[in-house]
XYZ file of C-alpha atoms in Angstrom:
183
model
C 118.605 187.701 11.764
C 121.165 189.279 13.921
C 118.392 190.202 16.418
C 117.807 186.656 16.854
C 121.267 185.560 17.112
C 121.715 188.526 19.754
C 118.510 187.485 21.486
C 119.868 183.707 21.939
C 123.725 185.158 22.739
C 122.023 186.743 25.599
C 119.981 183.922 26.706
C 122.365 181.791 26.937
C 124.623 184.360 29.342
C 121.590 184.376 31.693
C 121.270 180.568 31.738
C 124.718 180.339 32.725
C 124.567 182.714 35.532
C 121.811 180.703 36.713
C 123.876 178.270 37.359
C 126.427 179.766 39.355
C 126.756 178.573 42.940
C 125.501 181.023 45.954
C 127.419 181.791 49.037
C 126.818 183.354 52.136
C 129.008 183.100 55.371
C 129.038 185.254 58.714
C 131.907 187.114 58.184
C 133.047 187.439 62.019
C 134.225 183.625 62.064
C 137.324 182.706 61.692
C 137.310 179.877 59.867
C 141.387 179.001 59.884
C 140.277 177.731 63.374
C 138.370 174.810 62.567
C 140.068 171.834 61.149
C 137.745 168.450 61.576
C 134.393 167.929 60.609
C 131.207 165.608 61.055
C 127.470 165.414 59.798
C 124.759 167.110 61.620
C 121.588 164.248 62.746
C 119.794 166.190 60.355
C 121.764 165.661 57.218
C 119.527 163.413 54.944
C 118.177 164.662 51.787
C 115.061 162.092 51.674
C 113.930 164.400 54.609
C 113.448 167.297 52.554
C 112.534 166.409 48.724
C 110.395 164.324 47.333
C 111.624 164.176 43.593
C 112.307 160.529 42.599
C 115.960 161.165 42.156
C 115.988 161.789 46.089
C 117.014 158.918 47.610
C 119.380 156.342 49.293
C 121.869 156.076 46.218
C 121.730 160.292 46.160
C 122.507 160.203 49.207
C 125.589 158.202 48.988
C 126.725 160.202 46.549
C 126.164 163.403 48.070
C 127.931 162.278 51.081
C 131.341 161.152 49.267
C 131.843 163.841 47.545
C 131.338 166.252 50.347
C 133.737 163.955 52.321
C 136.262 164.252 49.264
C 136.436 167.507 48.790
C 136.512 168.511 52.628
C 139.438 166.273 52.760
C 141.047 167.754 49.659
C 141.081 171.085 51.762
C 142.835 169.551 55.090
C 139.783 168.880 56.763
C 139.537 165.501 58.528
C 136.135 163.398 59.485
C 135.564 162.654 63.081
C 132.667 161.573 65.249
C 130.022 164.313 65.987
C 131.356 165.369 69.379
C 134.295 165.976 68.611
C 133.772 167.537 65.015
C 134.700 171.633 64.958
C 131.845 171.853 62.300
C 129.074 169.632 61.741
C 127.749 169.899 57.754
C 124.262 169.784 56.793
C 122.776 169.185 53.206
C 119.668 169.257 51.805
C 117.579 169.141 48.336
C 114.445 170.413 46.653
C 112.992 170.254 43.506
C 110.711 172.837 41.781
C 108.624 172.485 38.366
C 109.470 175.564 36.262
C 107.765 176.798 32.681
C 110.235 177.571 29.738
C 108.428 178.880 26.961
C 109.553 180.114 23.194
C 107.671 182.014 20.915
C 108.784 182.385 17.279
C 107.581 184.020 14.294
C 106.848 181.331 11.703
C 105.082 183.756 8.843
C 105.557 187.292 7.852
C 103.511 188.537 4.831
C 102.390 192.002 3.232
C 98.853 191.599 1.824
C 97.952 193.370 -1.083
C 94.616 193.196 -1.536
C 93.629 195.011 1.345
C 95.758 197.573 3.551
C 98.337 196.084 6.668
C 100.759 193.842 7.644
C 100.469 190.506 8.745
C 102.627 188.025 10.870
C 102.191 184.908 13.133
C 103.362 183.528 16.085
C 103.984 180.422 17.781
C 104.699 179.594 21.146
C 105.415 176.683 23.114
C 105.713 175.720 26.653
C 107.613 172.719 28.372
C 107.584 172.028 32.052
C 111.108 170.997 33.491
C 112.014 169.725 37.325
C 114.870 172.649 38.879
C 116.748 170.919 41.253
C 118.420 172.716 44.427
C 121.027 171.628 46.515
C 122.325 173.792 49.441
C 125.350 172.419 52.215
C 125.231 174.272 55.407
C 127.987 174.256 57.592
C 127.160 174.399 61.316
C 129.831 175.113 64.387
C 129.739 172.480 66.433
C 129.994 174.284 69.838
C 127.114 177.162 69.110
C 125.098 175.114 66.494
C 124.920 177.903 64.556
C 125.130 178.513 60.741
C 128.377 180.101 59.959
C 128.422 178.864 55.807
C 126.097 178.267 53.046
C 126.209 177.520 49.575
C 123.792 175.930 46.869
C 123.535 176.102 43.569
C 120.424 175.605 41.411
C 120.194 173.419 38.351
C 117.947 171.818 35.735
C 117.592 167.848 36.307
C 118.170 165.992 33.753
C 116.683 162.039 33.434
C 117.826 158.742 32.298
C 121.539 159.280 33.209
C 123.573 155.799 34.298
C 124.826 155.946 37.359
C 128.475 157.004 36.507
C 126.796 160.556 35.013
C 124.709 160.937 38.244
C 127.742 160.813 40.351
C 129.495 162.988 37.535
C 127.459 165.664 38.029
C 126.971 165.225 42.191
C 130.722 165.630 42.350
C 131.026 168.620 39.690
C 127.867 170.639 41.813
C 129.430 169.810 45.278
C 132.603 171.084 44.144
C 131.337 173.927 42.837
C 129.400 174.755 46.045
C 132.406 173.977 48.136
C 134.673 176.002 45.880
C 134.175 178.959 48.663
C 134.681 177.042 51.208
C 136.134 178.676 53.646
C 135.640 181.833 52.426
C 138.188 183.535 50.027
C 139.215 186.724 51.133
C 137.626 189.519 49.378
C 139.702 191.871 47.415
């Protein structure tokens, strides 16, 4: 019982640090210097998934909150040519195999010599959504930021819990952004 118990303790501790957002900046830009922001042409994320929860109303959210929580850091939306950083965003969406076995019998037979047990496994198939947010400087057009973060998609939400959770993974994601100093 306890090896069970230990077994799901540490299952669970890997789950969550699945879902912890990844960074990755260049760490030779200074990033105090850039102040307003815009959206590269090729933010859209209907351009890179094809998962039925990619699309226009997505988008919109996607969008707002990135908006929000640029603003919420002092950064202010401009046109394109005049933006210090242009921010790019994109989605996918994988199909990934979770499978548990358990022991469901566990039996010492007398009549003849040995030990006997049983096992039973099942497998479900779940949709793994990823959403990454690049940020681009506007002069070079080159990547100086990313972050995504990877999580399992859940269906038949309302509206109000799909924009919930849009503005809980952006926020995560743009938690880093700019980049903390390291200690």
């Amino acid at each position: 019982m306890l090896k069970h118990l230990l077994i799901a303790v540490l299952l669970t501790l890997v789950a969550a640090c699945g879902s912890t957002p990844d960074w990755d900046y260049d760490t030779s830009v200074k990033f105090a210097n850039y102040k307003t922001f815009a959206w590269s042409e090729h933010a859209d994320i209907k351009n890179h998934g094809s998962d039925y929860q990619i699309n226009d109303l997505m988008e919109k959210r996607i969008r707002k909150a990135i908006v929000e929580n640029l603003a919420a850091q002092g950064f202010k939306f401009v046109e394109a040519k005049n933006a210090d950083i242009l921010v790019n965003y994109h989605a996918s969406v994988d199909q990934k195999l979770e499978s548990d076995t358990m022991q469901t019998t566990y039996s010492a037979r007398w009549n003849y010599w040995g030990w006997g047990y049983q096992t039973q496994t099942t497998t479900r198939e779940y949709d793994v959504g990823t959403l990454v947010v690049d940020i681009v400087d506007a002069k070079s057009n080159q990547l100086i930021w990313r972050g995504a973060k990877e999580g399992r998609l859940r269906k038949k939400q309302t509206p109000e819990q799909r924009t919930e959770a849009i503005n809980k993974t952006i926020a995560e994601i743009l938690k880093n952004f700019p980049p903390k100093a390291l200690y």
